[in-house]
Amino acid sequence: MSQKTKIAVLGLGAMGTRMALRWIKAGYEVIVWNRTPDKTEALNAENAEVAATPRDAAHRADVVVSMVRDNEASQQVWLTERTGAIHGLNSGAIAIESSTLSPDWIVELSGRISEIGVSFIEAPVLGTRPQAEAGQLIYLAGGDPSVLEKINPLLAATSGAVHHMGAVGSAAVMKLAVNAQYGVQVAIWAEMLAILDRLKIAPETAVETLNTLPTTSPAMQMAGKLMAARKYDPMFPIELVEKDFSYGLKLAENLKLKTPVLEAVRSVYAQAKAQGYGGDNIVGVAQLLG
């Protein structure tokens, strides 16, 4: 893909906006669409074209990237009658779904797009707003390796690494596994720091010590600091954490596997969401404990 490649970005949330801006700064022509048009204004000021519908955006593009909230939003963006992106895809285009979705839906979407002769790659990302701004996201990719090779230069403009996981659906599974691993760690740290605090070991002191130990992952070193400082500004909102755990539980159910840890931790994030913390960063789950 050359820098003359036109990229349509569907969904301008925290991640989609930052990815689109990285592609603009890398010299690509970018077309943007968002359900609420006001979010297109800042990118339009950076010379992005604005499309009225996903279909319109797809029709103008060589590569179409979706970055939306959940399965339902993805279904609407791609398949809505008359306005869905699938109805505007050009012959030779490549469709990319970068949202964190269920494997079942990703496989179904791939099939629907493949039926019209268009290549499909799933490419969910690891990282949050700072990584997106710095162009240091990590892509987990699923699909035809030869198609992935074509879009590697495009992905490189927004990422530090691309990992090909296998067939379509494999990247969605891996993304859910990564998010579950992280979510479990955050939930237990919230409980542990609350216990230590009651026993007169301040969260700041506990985190400082824990961050020197090999049992603490790099991701938790930062999460622990945010938790101790009670900084809950959204990067990975609790409502999305709960959604991802729900997708993971559904996957386990389909595989007839018992996953009591996933179930228990999902209930913690569901409780945080129900108590009004859904828009807070994942570490805001600590608010359940006072």
Coordinates of C-alpha atoms in Angstrom, one line a residue:
M1 CA 0.0 0.0 0.0
S2 CA 1.4 3.4 -1.0
Q3 CA 0.7 6.7 0.6
K4 CA -1.8 7.3 -2.2
T5 CA -3.9 4.6 -0.6
K6 CA -7.2 6.1 0.6
I7 CA -8.2 4.9 4.1
A8 CA -11.8 5.1 5.4
V9 CA -12.0 5.1 9.2
L10 CA -15.4 4.2 10.6
G11 CA -15.9 5.2 14.2
L12 CA -14.2 8.1 15.8
G13 CA -14.0 7.3 19.5
A14 CA -10.9 7.7 21.5
M15 CA -9.0 5.1 19.4
G16 CA -10.4 5.7 16.0
T17 CA -9.7 9.4 16.1
R18 CA -6.1 8.9 17.1
M19 CA -5.5 6.2 14.5
A20 CA -7.0 8.4 11.8
L21 CA -4.8 11.3 12.8
R22 CA -1.7 9.1 12.7
W23 CA -2.6 8.1 9.1
I24 CA -3.1 11.7 8.1
K25 CA 0.2 12.7 9.5
A26 CA 1.8 9.7 7.7
G27 CA 0.6 11.2 4.4
Y28 CA -2.4 9.0 3.7
E29 CA -5.6 10.3 2.3
V30 CA -8.2 9.7 5.0
I31 CA -12.0 9.6 4.9
V32 CA -13.9 9.6 8.2
W33 CA -17.4 8.7 9.4
N34 CA -18.9 8.8 12.8
R35 CA -22.4 8.2 14.1
T36 CA -22.4 11.6 15.7
P37 CA -21.0 14.0 13.0
D38 CA -19.5 16.5 15.4
K39 CA -16.6 14.2 16.1
T40 CA -15.5 14.5 12.5
E41 CA -14.8 18.2 12.8
A42 CA -11.3 18.1 14.3
L43 CA -10.1 15.6 11.7
N44 CA -11.8 17.6 8.9
A45 CA -9.6 20.5 10.1
E46 CA -6.6 18.2 9.6
N47 CA -7.7 17.6 5.9
A48 CA -9.6 14.4 6.4
E49 CA -12.7 14.1 4.1
V50 CA -16.0 13.5 5.9
A51 CA -18.5 10.9 4.6
A52 CA -22.2 11.0 5.3
T53 CA -22.6 7.3 5.7
P54 CA -20.3 4.2 6.1
R55 CA -21.3 3.2 2.6
D56 CA -20.2 6.6 1.3
A57 CA -16.8 6.3 3.1
A58 CA -16.2 2.8 1.9
H59 CA -17.0 3.7 -1.7
R60 CA -14.2 6.4 -1.7
A61 CA -11.6 4.2 -0.1
D62 CA -9.1 1.5 -0.9
V63 CA -8.9 0.3 2.7
V64 CA -11.8 0.5 5.2
V65 CA -11.1 0.3 8.9
S66 CA -13.8 -0.1 11.5
M67 CA -13.1 0.9 15.2
V68 CA -16.3 0.7 17.1
R69 CA -17.7 -0.2 20.5
D70 CA -19.2 -3.7 20.3
N71 CA -20.8 -6.4 18.0
E72 CA -24.0 -4.4 17.6
A73 CA -22.1 -1.2 16.5
S74 CA -20.0 -3.3 14.1
Q75 CA -23.1 -4.9 12.6
Q76 CA -24.7 -1.5 12.0
V77 CA -21.6 0.0 10.5
W78 CA -21.0 -2.8 8.1
L79 CA -24.4 -4.3 7.2
T80 CA -27.1 -1.7 7.7
E81 CA -29.4 -1.7 4.6
R82 CA -28.5 1.0 2.1
T83 CA -26.0 2.8 4.3
G84 CA -23.7 0.0 5.6
A85 CA -20.1 -0.1 4.5
I86 CA -20.4 -3.5 2.8
H87 CA -22.6 -1.9 0.2
G88 CA -19.9 0.6 -0.8
L89 CA -16.8 -1.6 -0.9
N90 CA -15.0 -1.5 -4.2
S91 CA -13.5 -4.5 -6.0
G92 CA -9.9 -4.8 -4.8
A93 CA -10.6 -3.1 -1.5
I94 CA -9.5 -4.5 1.9
A95 CA -11.8 -4.4 4.9
I96 CA -10.3 -4.3 8.3
E97 CA -12.2 -4.7 11.6
S98 CA -10.1 -3.4 14.5
S99 CA -12.8 -3.4 17.2
T100 CA -12.7 -5.8 20.1
L101 CA -15.5 -8.1 19.2
S102 CA -16.7 -11.7 19.7
P103 CA -15.0 -14.4 17.5
D104 CA -18.4 -15.6 16.3
W105 CA -19.3 -12.2 14.9
I106 CA -15.8 -11.7 13.3
V107 CA -16.1 -15.0 11.5
E108 CA -19.6 -14.1 10.3
L109 CA -18.5 -10.7 9.1
S110 CA -15.6 -12.1 7.3
G111 CA -17.9 -14.5 5.5
R112 CA -20.3 -11.8 4.5
I113 CA -17.5 -9.6 3.1
S114 CA -15.7 -12.5 1.4
E115 CA -19.0 -13.3 -0.4
I116 CA -18.8 -10.1 -2.4
G117 CA -15.1 -10.8 -3.3
V118 CA -13.5 -8.3 -0.9
S119 CA -10.5 -9.3 1.3
F120 CA -11.0 -9.1 5.1
I121 CA -8.5 -8.9 7.9
E122 CA -9.3 -8.7 11.6
A123 CA -6.8 -6.5 13.5
P124 CA -7.8 -5.6 17.0
V125 CA -5.3 -3.5 18.9
L126 CA -3.5 -3.7 22.2
G127 CA -2.9 -0.3 23.9
T128 CA -4.9 2.7 24.9
R129 CA -4.9 6.4 24.1
P130 CA -1.2 7.2 24.8
Q131 CA -0.1 4.3 22.6
A132 CA -2.5 5.3 19.8
E133 CA -1.2 8.9 19.9
A134 CA 2.4 7.7 19.8
G135 CA 1.8 5.2 17.0
Q136 CA 2.8 2.3 19.3
L137 CA -0.3 0.2 19.2
I138 CA 0.1 -3.6 18.9
Y139 CA -2.0 -5.3 16.3
L140 CA -3.3 -8.9 16.6
A141 CA -4.2 -10.0 13.1
G142 CA -6.2 -12.8 11.7
G143 CA -6.7 -13.7 8.0
D144 CA -4.8 -14.3 4.8
P145 CA -1.0 -13.6 5.4
S146 CA -0.7 -12.3 1.8
V147 CA -3.4 -9.7 2.4
L148 CA -1.9 -8.8 5.8
E149 CA 1.4 -8.2 4.0
K150 CA -0.3 -5.7 1.7
I151 CA -1.5 -3.6 4.6
N152 CA 1.6 -3.9 6.8
P153 CA 2.9 -0.4 5.8
L154 CA -0.4 1.1 6.7
L155 CA -0.5 -0.7 10.1
A156 CA 3.1 0.3 10.8
A157 CA 2.1 4.0 10.8
T158 CA 0.0 3.4 13.9
S159 CA 1.8 0.5 15.6
G160 CA 5.0 -0.8 17.0
A161 CA 4.2 -4.5 16.2
V162 CA 1.9 -6.7 14.2
H163 CA 1.3 -10.3 15.3
H164 CA -0.4 -12.7 12.9
M165 CA -2.4 -15.1 15.0
G166 CA -3.8 -17.4 12.3
A167 CA -7.2 -17.6 10.6
V168 CA -9.9 -15.1 11.0
G169 CA -11.3 -15.3 14.5
S170 CA -7.9 -16.2 16.1
A171 CA -7.0 -12.5 16.8
A172 CA -10.4 -11.9 18.4
V173 CA -9.8 -14.8 20.7
M174 CA -6.3 -13.6 21.6
K175 CA -7.5 -10.1 22.3
L176 CA -10.2 -11.4 24.7
A177 CA -7.5 -13.5 26.4
V178 CA -5.2 -10.5 26.9
N179 CA -8.0 -8.3 28.2
A180 CA -9.1 -10.9 30.6
Q181 CA -5.6 -11.5 31.9
Y182 CA -5.2 -7.8 32.5
G183 CA -8.7 -7.4 34.0
V184 CA -8.2 -10.1 36.5
Q185 CA -4.9 -8.5 37.7
V186 CA -6.6 -5.1 38.1
A187 CA -9.5 -6.6 40.1
I188 CA -7.3 -8.5 42.6
W189 CA -5.0 -5.5 43.1
A190 CA -8.1 -3.4 43.9
E191 CA -9.0 -5.8 46.7
M192 CA -5.5 -6.3 47.9
L193 CA -4.7 -2.6 48.2
A194 CA -8.0 -2.1 50.1
I195 CA -7.0 -4.8 52.5
L196 CA -3.5 -3.3 53.0
D197 CA -4.9 0.1 53.4
R198 CA -7.1 -1.1 56.3
L199 CA -4.0 -2.5 57.9
K200 CA -2.3 0.8 57.7
I201 CA -0.1 0.1 54.7
A202 CA -0.8 3.0 52.4
P203 CA -1.6 2.2 48.7
E204 CA 1.3 4.3 47.5
T205 CA 3.7 2.4 49.8
A206 CA 2.3 -0.9 48.8
V207 CA 2.5 -0.1 45.0
E208 CA 6.0 1.2 45.3
T209 CA 7.1 -2.1 46.9
L210 CA 5.0 -4.4 44.6
N211 CA 6.5 -2.6 41.5
T212 CA 10.0 -3.8 42.4
L213 CA 8.9 -7.5 42.4
P214 CA 9.0 -10.0 39.5
T215 CA 5.4 -10.9 40.2
T216 CA 4.2 -7.5 39.0
S217 CA 3.7 -7.2 35.2
P218 CA 4.7 -4.0 33.4
A219 CA 1.1 -3.2 32.8
M220 CA 0.2 -3.5 36.5
Q221 CA 3.1 -1.2 37.4
M222 CA 1.3 1.6 35.7
A223 CA -2.2 0.5 36.8
G224 CA -1.1 0.2 40.4
K225 CA 0.2 3.8 40.4
L226 CA -3.1 5.1 38.9
M227 CA -5.1 3.1 41.4
A228 CA -3.0 4.4 44.4
A229 CA -3.4 7.9 43.1
R230 CA -7.1 7.5 42.5
K231 CA -6.8 8.6 38.9
Y232 CA -9.7 7.1 37.0
D233 CA -9.7 9.2 33.8
P234 CA -10.9 6.8 31.0
M235 CA -8.4 5.0 28.9
F236 CA -9.9 1.5 29.0
P237 CA -13.4 2.2 30.4
I238 CA -15.0 -0.3 32.8
E239 CA -18.1 -0.7 30.6
L240 CA -15.9 -2.0 27.8
V241 CA -13.9 -4.2 30.2
E242 CA -17.2 -5.8 31.3
K243 CA -18.3 -6.2 27.6
D244 CA -15.0 -8.0 26.8
F245 CA -15.4 -10.4 29.8
S246 CA -19.0 -11.1 28.6
Y247 CA -17.7 -12.1 25.2
G248 CA -15.0 -14.3 26.8
L249 CA -17.6 -16.1 28.9
K250 CA -19.7 -16.7 25.8
L251 CA -16.7 -18.2 24.1
A252 CA -16.0 -20.5 27.0
E253 CA -19.7 -21.5 27.1
N254 CA -19.5 -22.4 23.4
L255 CA -16.5 -24.5 24.2
K256 CA -18.2 -26.1 27.2
L257 CA -15.4 -25.0 29.5
K258 CA -15.9 -24.0 33.1
T259 CA -14.3 -20.6 33.8
P260 CA -15.1 -19.6 37.4
V261 CA -12.4 -16.9 37.5
L262 CA -13.7 -15.2 34.4
E263 CA -17.2 -15.4 35.8
A264 CA -16.3 -14.0 39.2
V265 CA -14.2 -11.1 37.8
R266 CA -16.8 -10.2 35.2
S267 CA -19.4 -9.8 38.0
V268 CA -17.0 -7.3 39.7
Y269 CA -16.9 -5.1 36.6
A270 CA -20.6 -5.5 36.1
Q271 CA -21.2 -4.3 39.7
A272 CA -18.9 -1.3 39.1
K273 CA -20.8 -0.5 35.9
A274 CA -24.1 -0.8 37.8
Q275 CA -22.9 1.6 40.5
G276 CA -22.1 4.3 38.0
Y277 CA -18.4 3.8 37.3
G278 CA -18.8 2.4 33.8
G279 CA -17.1 5.5 32.2
D280 CA -14.1 5.4 34.5
N281 CA -10.8 3.7 33.6
I282 CA -10.5 0.0 34.5
V283 CA -8.6 0.9 37.7
G284 CA -11.7 2.7 38.9
V285 CA -13.0 -0.7 39.9
A286 CA -11.2 0.1 43.2
Q287 CA -14.1 2.5 44.0
L288 CA -16.2 -0.5 44.9
L289 CA -14.0 -0.9 48.0
G290 CA -14.2 2.7 49.2

